Amino acid sequence: MKLGTVESEPGAVVGGWFEATDLPTGGAERLPLVVAEGESAGPTLWLTGGVHGDEATGVAVAQDAMRADLPANLSGTVVCVPVVNPAGLRRNARQSYYGDDDPNRYFPDPESASSRPPGVQERIDERLYEAFAESADALVDLHTAQVGSMPFLIRDRVLYGERRGREEAEELAADLDRLASAFGFPTLTEYPAAEYVEQALQRSTAGAALNAAGVPAVTVELGGHSVVEEDVRAAGVAGVYSVLVELGMLDSADVPEDVGDPGVGVPDAPVDYPVRRAVHPRTETAGLIRHRVEPGDVVESGDVVADVVTPQGEGVDTVETDHDGYVVARREGLVAYEGDPVLSTAVRDDGDLVVPRDPDAESE
C-alpha cells in the first residue's frame, strides 16, 4: 500500500506521515501514519485516534495496537492514524486551532449540499476520508469521554435513502453488529435518526465511514480524557485484536499472550435491554450540581439523580430522569445553567438500527 510517505511491505510495520494541509508559517501539517502489512492478502482495517486533541487513551491504544510482531501472522493490512488532530494535541484541547468547533463534524456527507466554501478542517477531514473510503473494509475510531466515564462503544444508526436502499443498509448493519460485538465493550446505539443528522454525526469519522462510504465503523469511548487510563488502554488493545480475529485477519491462537481477552477490565452493561446514547437529564434551574448517582448506576424513570443548590449550599431543585437506563458519566464541573445536562446516560432504546434518513419521505 502507498499512503502518504508510507510504502508498506509484507511482513513489516512502516511509519511515516500523511500530509493534511500547508501551514501559513511554512511547512505542512502532517498526521502520523503507521501501516502493518501481513504476508498474505486480506481485509484492511483502519484505526484512528486523537480526533479530539485531549483524548489521550485513544491515542495510546492506536499506538500500542501497532506492535512490531503484528504482521507476522496477519492476513491483510492495518492502517493506523494515531493522531488525527495534531493541532488540538499540541495544546491538549478538544478542538484544533483552525477553528473553535468540533473537528469530528466535517467529514463528507454526499447527501447534503452546502454553498459555504470548505474551511481548512473540512479539507483535512475530506482528504483523510478519501483515503479510508478507498481502502478500508472496517474502521475503529478511538475516543474518550468525560472524566470518570464508563468505557463504551457507540454504534451509529445505518441510514438509507438516496445513497443506499433498505436491503443494502440491513446488510451493512449486520456487518456493523459483528464489529461492535467483537470489541467487547458495552454498546450504545447512537441518537435517533433525526437528532443524529441534526447534530451532524453522519459527518463524524465513523459516521461518514459508515453512512457515506458504506464501511462498517464504530466509535469507542475509552474512559476519561486528558490522561491515559492504563486498564482501559489494555482493554482497548484487546478489543482491536478481537476485531482482527473477527475480520479473519488474525487467528485467535496468534493473538499475543500479553494481549487480554476482549472486555476484560471493562464493566458490563448493568441492564439487559438495548440502549442508546443520551445527554440526559437536564436541569431547569441554574445552580451548583450535587450528584446522587455514579457511572454504572441503574436508574428508572422518575428517579432523582441530582440536587441543585445555591452558592450558599441551600437546596433549590432536584433533577429527575425521564428514562430507564444507566449512568455512563456525570457532567464535569460544579456549575450548571438552566438547560444544561447533568449526566450522560444509556437509555432504553426501542428504535431500529436501520432507519430512513428522511422519515417524512418514507411515509409519503
XYZ file of N, CA, C and O in Angstrom, residues 16-191:
704
model
N 5.304 6.697 8.909
C 5.525 7.853 8.054
C 4.494 8.925 8.347
O 4.013 9.036 9.471
N 4.134 9.686 7.316
C 3.294 10.859 7.510
C 2.252 10.973 6.409
O 2.501 10.602 5.259
N 1.113 11.521 6.782
C 0.044 11.860 5.849
C -0.077 13.382 5.868
O -0.434 13.972 6.887
N 0.275 14.033 4.751
C 0.247 15.492 4.717
C -1.194 15.979 4.585
O -1.909 15.613 3.655
N -1.607 16.819 5.573
C -3.001 17.227 5.663
C -3.268 18.589 5.058
O -4.280 18.791 4.379
N -2.385 19.560 5.319
C -2.572 20.909 4.793
C -1.278 21.690 4.949
O -0.443 21.352 5.804
N -1.108 22.718 4.153
C 0.047 23.610 4.314
C -0.197 24.571 5.468
O -1.346 24.959 5.752
N 0.877 24.961 6.137
C 0.803 25.900 7.252
C 1.233 27.292 6.801
O 2.162 27.427 6.000
N 0.576 28.337 7.302
C 0.929 29.699 6.868
C 2.329 30.124 7.286
O 2.901 31.042 6.694
N 2.915 29.454 8.296
C 4.270 29.784 8.740
C 5.333 28.949 8.037
O 6.508 28.996 8.388
N 4.900 28.162 7.061
C 5.828 27.304 6.338
C 5.692 25.859 6.768
O 5.293 25.555 7.896
N 6.025 24.958 5.874
C 5.905 23.541 6.172
C 4.470 23.068 6.044
O 3.605 23.759 5.500
N 4.215 21.860 6.540
C 2.898 21.245 6.387
C 2.432 20.650 7.707
O 3.246 20.241 8.543
N 1.110 20.622 7.884
C 0.512 19.866 8.987
C 0.495 18.411 8.557
O -0.069 18.070 7.508
N 1.140 17.558 9.338
C 1.245 16.148 8.978
C 0.609 15.285 10.057
O 0.773 15.547 11.248
N -0.106 14.259 9.636
C -0.687 13.296 10.561
C 0.231 12.080 10.628
O 0.648 11.549 9.586
N 0.586 11.607 11.835
C 1.415 10.411 11.930
C 0.675 9.205 11.360
O -0.545 9.078 11.503
N 1.413 8.333 10.719
C 0.831 7.209 9.997
C 1.673 5.967 10.249
O 2.902 6.020 10.183
N 1.008 4.856 10.561
C 1.687 3.570 10.746
C 0.898 2.517 9.988
O -0.334 2.436 10.138
N 1.582 1.722 9.177
C 0.918 0.687 8.388
C 1.595 -0.652 8.646
O 2.820 -0.772 8.531
N 0.779 -1.644 9.020
C 1.268 -3.017 9.199
C 0.658 -3.881 8.110
O -0.571 -3.954 7.980
N 1.501 -4.521 7.311
C 1.032 -5.367 6.220
C 1.427 -6.807 6.470
O 2.594 -7.109 6.764
N 0.454 -7.705 6.379
C 0.730 -9.117 6.571
C 1.393 -9.758 5.369
O 1.470 -9.157 4.289
N 1.837 -10.983 5.567
C 2.471 -11.723 4.471
C 1.447 -12.188 3.439
O 1.784 -12.417 2.285
N 0.189 -12.329 3.859
C -0.844 -12.791 2.937
C -1.939 -11.737 2.805
O -2.095 -10.859 3.662
N -2.698 -11.837 1.713
C -3.736 -10.861 1.426
C -4.902 -11.009 2.404
O -5.129 -12.076 2.996
N -5.655 -9.930 2.557
C -6.810 -9.944 3.438
C -7.427 -8.572 3.525
O -7.058 -7.654 2.769
N -8.365 -8.377 4.439
C -9.041 -7.078 4.572
C -8.094 -5.987 5.060
O -6.967 -6.253 5.500
N -8.579 -4.761 5.002
C -7.842 -3.612 5.527
C -8.656 -2.979 6.650
O -9.810 -2.576 6.436
N -8.064 -2.915 7.833
C -8.680 -2.264 8.992
C -7.981 -0.937 9.229
O -6.752 -0.872 9.286
N -8.773 0.123 9.378
C -8.238 1.431 9.749
C -8.485 1.681 11.230
O -9.583 1.408 11.740
N -7.456 2.195 11.910
C -7.569 2.673 13.290
C -7.283 4.167 13.296
O -6.254 4.600 12.760
N -8.168 4.941 13.900
C -7.942 6.376 14.028
C -8.067 6.771 15.494
O -8.915 6.246 16.217
N -7.230 7.676 15.924
C -7.267 8.179 17.295
C -6.968 9.658 17.320
O -6.515 10.238 16.332
N -7.203 10.288 18.458
C -6.825 11.685 18.616
C -7.574 12.643 17.717
O -7.060 13.711 17.390
N -8.808 12.291 17.304
C -9.616 13.252 16.554
C -9.878 14.482 17.421
O -9.929 15.605 16.930
N -10.042 14.238 18.715
C -10.080 15.327 19.696
C -8.745 15.320 20.436
O -8.301 14.279 20.930
N -8.116 16.481 20.500
C -6.714 16.544 20.916
C -6.430 16.227 22.365
O -5.271 16.034 22.734
N -7.468 16.143 23.223
C -7.235 15.843 24.639
C -7.616 14.414 25.000
O -7.672 14.070 26.179
N -7.857 13.574 23.996
C -8.347 12.219 24.270
C -7.192 11.230 24.224
O -6.967 10.519 23.242
N -6.478 11.169 25.342
C -5.169 10.520 25.403
C -5.227 9.005 25.246
O -4.375 8.411 24.561
N -6.171 8.342 25.879
C -6.177 6.877 25.856
C -6.409 6.344 24.450
O -5.867 5.306 24.062
N -7.198 7.067 23.643
C -7.406 6.640 22.259
C -6.121 6.655 21.460
O -5.852 5.751 20.661
N -5.300 7.683 21.676
C -4.001 7.753 21.000
C -3.129 6.576 21.426
O -2.484 5.917 20.596
N -3.111 6.287 22.725
C -2.268 5.207 23.249
C -2.700 3.842 22.720
O -1.858 2.994 22.385
N -4.003 3.606 22.623
C -4.487 2.322 22.089
C -4.072 2.177 20.625
O -3.597 1.112 20.203
N -4.242 3.238 19.849
C -3.841 3.186 18.440
C -2.355 2.886 18.307
O -1.938 2.030 17.501
N -1.534 3.545 19.105
C -0.087 3.322 19.052
C 0.268 1.894 19.456
O 1.052 1.206 18.787
N -0.312 1.432 20.564
C 0.107 0.153 21.138
C -0.442 -1.056 20.398
O 0.082 -2.160 20.532
N -1.507 -0.844 19.612
C -2.013 -1.950 18.794
C -1.072 -2.265 17.629
O -1.058 -3.389 17.118
N -0.252 -1.293 17.247
C 0.636 -1.461 16.092
C 1.983 -2.026 16.532
O 3.035 -1.397 16.401
N 1.960 -3.225 17.055
C 3.155 -3.887 17.564
C 4.063 -4.336 16.419
O 3.600 -4.623 15.314
N 5.345 -4.431 16.730
C 6.306 -4.879 15.721
C 6.017 -6.300 15.248
O 6.320 -6.658 14.096
N 5.411 -7.123 16.124
C 5.135 -8.509 15.753
C 3.761 -8.694 15.102
O 3.367 -9.815 14.769
N 3.016 -7.615 14.909
C 1.666 -7.733 14.347
C 1.650 -8.383 12.970
O 0.826 -9.264 12.706
N 2.535 -8.013 12.027
C 2.419 -8.573 10.677
C 2.755 -10.057 10.567
O 2.436 -10.676 9.547
N 3.392 -10.624 11.580
C 3.910 -11.993 11.455
C 2.828 -12.994 11.069
O 3.067 -13.887 10.246
N 1.627 -12.855 11.649
C 0.542 -13.800 11.366
C -0.683 -13.106 10.778
O -1.777 -13.670 10.790
N -0.472 -11.912 10.272
C -1.575 -11.085 9.803
C -1.915 -11.384 8.345
O -1.029 -11.516 7.506
N -3.199 -11.465 8.049
C -3.684 -11.529 6.666
C -4.368 -10.202 6.369
O -5.430 -9.907 6.934
N -3.753 -9.409 5.514
C -4.315 -8.106 5.224
C -3.448 -6.989 5.763
O -2.251 -7.176 6.022
N -4.058 -5.830 5.982
C -3.315 -4.619 6.329
C -4.051 -3.842 7.410
O -5.282 -3.730 7.373
N -3.300 -3.295 8.366
C -3.842 -2.378 9.361
C -3.222 -1.008 9.112
O -1.994 -0.868 9.093
N -4.071 -0.021 8.899
C -3.639 1.361 8.702
C -4.018 2.143 9.955
O -5.185 2.144 10.358
N -3.048 2.798 10.559
C -3.286 3.497 11.817
C -2.880 4.958 11.706
O -1.756 5.272 11.298
N -3.818 5.843 12.081
C -3.529 7.274 12.218
C -3.748 7.603 13.695
O -4.869 7.881 14.111
N -2.693 7.539 14.528
C -2.892 7.698 15.974
C -3.362 9.080 16.393
O -4.019 9.224 17.416
N -3.017 10.109 15.597
C -3.384 11.493 15.938
C -3.974 12.161 14.694
O -3.249 12.581 13.799
N -5.298 12.242 14.659
C -5.972 12.881 13.532
C -5.976 14.400 13.684
O -6.076 15.125 12.697
N -5.827 14.872 14.909
C -5.905 16.307 15.192
C -4.653 16.781 15.934
O -4.696 17.085 17.125
N -3.512 16.872 15.257
C -2.292 17.306 15.937
C -2.376 18.730 16.471
O -1.745 19.066 17.474
N -3.182 19.576 15.824
C -3.318 20.957 16.300
C -3.992 20.992 17.668
O -3.676 21.848 18.503
N -4.927 20.092 17.918
C -5.542 20.004 19.237
C -4.623 19.348 20.245
O -4.558 19.762 21.412
N -3.882 18.342 19.799
C -2.958 17.636 20.694
C -1.901 18.582 21.253
O -1.529 18.490 22.428
N -1.427 19.502 20.419
C -0.352 20.398 20.860
C -0.762 21.243 22.062
O 0.079 21.671 22.839
N -2.049 21.501 22.194
C -2.492 22.312 23.335
C -3.415 21.538 24.277
O -4.069 22.120 25.129
N -3.442 20.200 24.115
C -4.272 19.330 24.948
C -5.705 19.848 24.998
O -6.310 20.013 26.066
N -6.271 20.092 23.829
C -7.619 20.628 23.723
C -8.426 19.804 22.731
O -7.892 19.249 21.770
N -9.720 19.760 22.947
C -10.618 19.001 22.081
C -10.569 19.529 20.647
O -10.482 18.762 19.692
N -10.615 20.847 20.497
C -10.645 21.452 19.178
C -9.227 21.706 18.666
O -8.281 21.784 19.429
N -9.139 21.887 17.356
C -7.895 22.365 16.770
C -7.859 23.881 16.883
O -8.841 24.501 17.297
N -6.735 24.489 16.516
C -6.726 25.945 16.473
C -7.043 26.469 15.069
O -6.852 27.636 14.778
N -7.550 25.591 14.204
C -8.072 26.050 12.925
C -9.464 26.649 13.092
O -9.933 27.394 12.255
N -10.145 26.249 14.146
C -11.489 26.733 14.413
C -11.894 26.285 15.799
O -11.309 25.362 16.358
N -12.890 26.936 16.370
C -13.273 26.639 17.744
C -14.505 25.744 17.792
O -15.370 25.903 18.654
N -14.600 24.813 16.840
C -15.724 23.890 16.831
C -15.203 22.467 16.730
O -14.000 22.223 16.758
N -16.107 21.526 16.621
C -15.754 20.115 16.708
C -15.131 19.628 15.399
O -15.805 19.610 14.358
N -13.864 19.212 15.420
C -13.237 18.734 14.178
C -13.815 17.408 13.700
O -13.533 16.988 12.568
N -14.634 16.761 14.535
C -15.221 15.479 14.168
C -16.634 15.638 13.588
O -17.457 14.742 13.705
N -16.895 16.779 12.967
C -18.182 17.010 12.303
C -17.985 17.552 10.885
O -18.876 18.203 10.344
N -16.826 17.276 10.293
C -16.523 17.862 8.995
C -16.198 16.827 7.924
O -15.757 17.181 6.829
N -16.394 15.551 8.188
C -16.170 14.549 7.164
C -17.313 14.619 6.138
O -18.405 15.102 6.450
N -17.091 14.152 4.924
C -18.085 14.356 3.868
C -19.433 13.682 4.130
O -19.509 12.615 4.738
N -20.473 14.339 3.659
C -21.836 13.804 3.665
C -22.406 14.032 2.268
O -22.889 15.118 1.960
N -22.353 13.030 1.391
C -22.768 13.232 -0.007
C -24.237 13.588 -0.165
O -24.632 14.068 -1.227
N -25.061 13.361 0.867
C -26.490 13.640 0.738
C -26.873 15.029 1.230
O -28.056 15.354 1.319
N -25.902 15.848 1.585
C -26.214 17.231 1.953
C -25.286 18.157 1.176
O -24.113 17.858 0.988
N -25.839 19.258 0.729
C -25.061 20.219 -0.040
C -24.919 21.507 0.755
O -25.783 21.876 1.548
N -23.801 22.185 0.567
C -23.567 23.446 1.242
C -23.002 24.443 0.246
O -22.165 24.091 -0.593
N -23.489 25.679 0.330
C -22.953 26.732 -0.528
C -21.747 27.408 0.100
O -21.109 28.257 -0.517
N -21.431 27.014 1.328
C -20.305 27.612 2.045
C -19.003 26.956 1.591
O -18.893 25.732 1.588
N -17.990 27.738 1.228
C -16.697 27.133 0.853
C -16.103 26.370 2.037
O -16.217 26.806 3.181
N -15.468 25.223 1.801
C -14.910 24.440 2.907
C -13.727 25.135 3.566
O -12.862 25.690 2.885
N -13.702 25.109 4.906
C -12.558 25.628 5.646
C -11.465 24.581 5.747
O -11.596 23.458 5.237
N -10.382 24.929 6.436
C -9.219 24.050 6.456
C -9.527 22.722 7.142
O -9.081 21.664 6.682
N -10.293 22.727 8.252
C -10.582 21.460 8.922
C -11.407 20.543 8.036
O -11.178 19.335 7.972
N -12.368 21.105 7.335
C -13.179 20.310 6.422
C -12.325 19.728 5.294
O -12.529 18.575 4.878
N -11.367 20.482 4.830
C -10.482 19.981 3.769
C -9.597 18.839 4.278
O -9.378 17.843 3.585
N -9.094 18.978 5.516
C -8.283 17.911 6.108
C -9.117 16.641 6.261
O -8.690 15.537 5.888
N -10.335 16.794 6.803
C -11.197 15.631 7.016
C -11.553 14.958 5.692
O -11.611 13.726 5.600
N -11.774 15.767 4.658
C -12.120 15.191 3.361
C -10.957 14.402 2.772
O -11.154 13.323 2.195
N -9.734 14.898 2.929
C -8.573 14.171 2.415
C -8.392 12.834 3.138
O -8.077 11.820 2.512
N -8.598 12.846 4.450
C -8.487 11.598 5.203
C -9.621 10.651 4.830
O -9.405 9.434 4.669
N -10.823 11.200 4.665
C -11.967 10.382 4.254
C -11.696 9.679 2.922
O -11.971 8.482 2.765
N -11.180 10.414 1.972
C -10.910 9.818 0.658
C -9.954 8.641 0.772
O -10.087 7.639 0.062
N -8.998 8.739 1.698
C -8.027 7.660 1.875
C -8.684 6.422 2.471
O -8.473 5.300 1.980
N -9.503 6.586 3.536
C -10.079 5.375 4.122
C -11.276 4.861 3.314
O -11.535 3.661 3.286
N -11.991 5.745 2.618
C -13.102 5.280 1.787
C -12.607 4.400 0.648
O -13.296 3.470 0.212
N -11.401 4.670 0.177
C -10.836 3.911 -0.936
C -10.325 2.541 -0.514
O -10.391 1.585 -1.284
N -9.845 2.426 0.734
C -9.136 1.192 1.093
C -9.724 0.410 2.257
O -9.436 -0.783 2.400
N -10.538 1.023 3.118
C -10.948 0.359 4.357
C -12.060 -0.659 4.139
O -13.006 -0.421 3.384
N -11.938 -1.792 4.829
C -13.036 -2.757 4.947
C -13.742 -2.620 6.287
O -14.861 -3.110 6.461
N -13.098 -1.979 7.243
C -13.689 -1.683 8.549
C -12.862 -0.574 9.177
O -11.687 -0.388 8.825
N -13.476 0.169 10.103
C -12.778 1.271 10.759
C -13.178 1.316 12.230
O -14.358 1.159 12.570
N -12.186 1.537 13.089
C -12.411 1.722 14.526
C -11.834 3.085 14.899
O -10.634 3.323 14.722
N -12.695 3.978 15.385
C -12.288 5.324 15.771
C -12.220 5.394 17.295
O -13.217 5.129 17.979
N -11.052 5.745 17.825
C -10.767 5.640 19.258
C -10.843 7.007 19.930
O -10.106 7.922 19.590
N -11.744 7.121 20.900
C -12.015 8.379 21.595
C -11.974 8.153 23.104
O -11.776 7.039 23.592
N -12.223 9.238 23.848
C -12.548 9.145 25.271
C -13.726 10.083 25.540
O -14.074 10.922 24.714
N -14.321 9.926 26.728
C -15.486 10.724 27.092
C -15.154 11.608 28.294
O -14.012 12.021 28.469
N -16.153 11.861 29.148
C -15.937 12.717 30.307
C -15.062 12.030 31.355
O -14.940 10.800 31.383
N -14.482 12.845 32.230
C -13.719 12.313 33.358
C -14.626 11.381 34.165
O -15.769 11.715 34.473
N -14.123 10.193 34.480
C -14.890 9.239 35.261
C -15.872 8.409 34.468
O -16.611 7.596 35.027
N -15.893 8.578 33.150
C -16.861 7.861 32.320
C -16.581 6.363 32.284
O -15.425 5.918 32.298
N -17.641 5.574 32.203
C -17.507 4.161 31.861
C -16.984 4.044 30.433
O -17.344 4.852 29.574
N -16.155 3.058 30.139
C -15.840 2.778 28.736
C -17.069 2.205 28.028
O -17.834 1.435 28.612
N -17.257 2.565 26.763
C -18.381 2.040 26.000
C -18.095 2.211 24.515
O -17.120 2.862 24.126
N -18.947 1.624 23.708
C -18.815 1.688 22.253
C -20.094 2.267 21.673
O -21.195 1.907 22.102
N -19.962 3.153 20.698
C -21.111 3.761 20.034
C -21.310 3.110 18.670
O -20.400 3.049 17.854
N -22.519 2.637 18.455
C -22.915 2.042 17.170
C -23.870 3.017 16.473
O -24.964 3.285 16.969
N -23.445 3.568 15.354
C -24.262 4.554 14.645
C -25.503 3.913 14.031
O -25.517 2.715 13.726
N -26.526 4.728 13.837
C -27.672 4.299 13.042
C -27.223 4.142 11.584
O -26.403 4.908 11.093
N -27.748 3.142 10.911
C -27.472 2.956 9.487
C -28.619 3.587 8.711
O -29.770 3.161 8.833
N -28.309 4.603 7.934
C -29.319 5.373 7.215
C -29.493 4.838 5.798
O -28.528 4.464 5.135
N -30.752 4.804 5.347
C -30.986 4.507 3.935
C -31.822 5.627 3.324
O -32.485 6.401 4.013
N -31.727 5.728 2.007
C -32.387 6.817 1.295
C -31.795 6.959 -0.082
O -31.758 6.002 -0.850
N -31.269 8.132 -0.384
C -30.703 8.371 -1.712
C -29.474 7.511 -1.976
O -29.263 7.030 -3.092
N -28.668 7.309 -0.954
C -27.356 6.685 -1.169
C -27.423 5.160 -1.202
O -26.653 4.523 -1.914
N -28.320 4.572 -0.419
C -28.465 3.118 -0.410
C -29.893 2.755 -0.040
O -30.583 3.506 0.675
N -30.312 1.616 -0.528
C -31.646 1.127 -0.209
C -31.671 0.413 1.132
O -30.629 0.174 1.751
N -32.863 0.045 1.553
C -33.009 -0.580 2.871
C -32.297 -1.931 2.939
O -31.675 -2.256 3.948
N -32.392 -2.723 1.901
C -31.761 -4.050 1.921
C -30.244 -3.933 2.079
O -29.633 -4.654 2.880
N -29.639 -3.009 1.342
C -28.194 -2.799 1.472
C -27.848 -2.291 2.864
O -26.829 -2.687 3.455
N -28.707 -1.429 3.417
C -28.476 -0.917 4.767
C -28.561 -2.025 5.808
O -27.800 -2.041 6.779
N -29.467 -2.962 5.614
C -29.594 -4.096 6.545
C -28.324 -4.954 6.530
O -27.854 -5.410 7.580
N -27.760 -5.173 5.350
C -26.514 -5.943 5.239
C -25.363 -5.209 5.922
O -24.552 -5.813 6.622
N -25.307 -3.903 5.741
C -24.269 -3.096 6.383
C -24.437 -3.131 7.899
O -23.447 -3.220 8.637
N -25.677 -3.091 8.372
C -25.938 -3.141 9.816
C -25.502 -4.471 10.418
O -25.016 -4.513 11.561
N -25.667 -5.560 9.685
C -25.229 -6.872 10.184
C -23.707 -6.895 10.343
O -23.182 -7.401 11.349
N -22.988 -6.326 9.379
C -21.524 -6.231 9.495
C -21.134 -5.325 10.662
O -20.175 -5.601 11.383
N -21.889 -4.246 10.837
C -21.629 -3.322 11.940
C -21.821 -4.003 13.284
O -21.013 -3.821 14.206
N -22.867 -4.802 13.413
C -23.123 -5.524 14.663
C -21.971 -6.460 15.014
O -21.565 -6.567 16.174
N -21.458 -7.152 14.016
C -20.345 -8.075 14.265
C -19.109 -7.311 14.731
O -18.402 -7.760 15.645
N -18.852 -6.173 14.133
C -17.702 -5.355 14.521
C -17.859 -4.860 15.959
O -16.927 -4.945 16.766
N -19.047 -4.355 16.286
C -19.301 -3.837 17.630
C -19.199 -4.936 18.678
O -18.587 -4.750 19.736
N -19.785 -6.086 18.410
C -19.761 -7.191 19.373
C -18.341 -7.682 19.618
O -17.983 -8.026 20.744
N -17.534 -7.712 18.570
C -16.172 -8.242 18.702
C -15.336 -7.409 19.655
O -14.475 -7.950 20.360
N -15.556 -6.096 19.717
C -14.690 -5.240 20.532
C -14.835 -5.535 22.024
O -13.888 -5.327 22.796
N -16.009 -5.975 22.444
C -16.156 -6.419 23.826
C -16.563 -5.362 24.831
O -16.590 -5.629 26.038
N -16.880 -4.155 24.384
C -17.327 -3.080 25.276
C -18.860 -3.017 25.269
O -19.496 -3.400 24.287
N -19.480 -2.491 26.330
C -20.928 -2.238 26.282
C -21.265 -1.343 25.095
O -20.572 -0.359 24.834
N -22.335 -1.694 24.369
C -22.691 -0.979 23.143
C -23.891 -0.073 23.365
O -24.921 -0.513 23.874
N -23.732 1.192 22.979
C -24.821 2.163 22.981
C -25.104 2.532 21.533
O -24.187 2.951 20.805
N -26.357 2.377 21.104
C -26.728 2.855 19.782
C -26.770 4.381 19.812
O -27.072 4.985 20.838
N -26.450 4.983 18.687
C -26.393 6.439 18.604
C -27.798 7.040 18.709
O -28.794 6.321 18.735
N -27.872 8.364 18.769
C -29.138 9.081 18.894
C -30.135 8.654 17.807
O -29.742 8.135 16.760
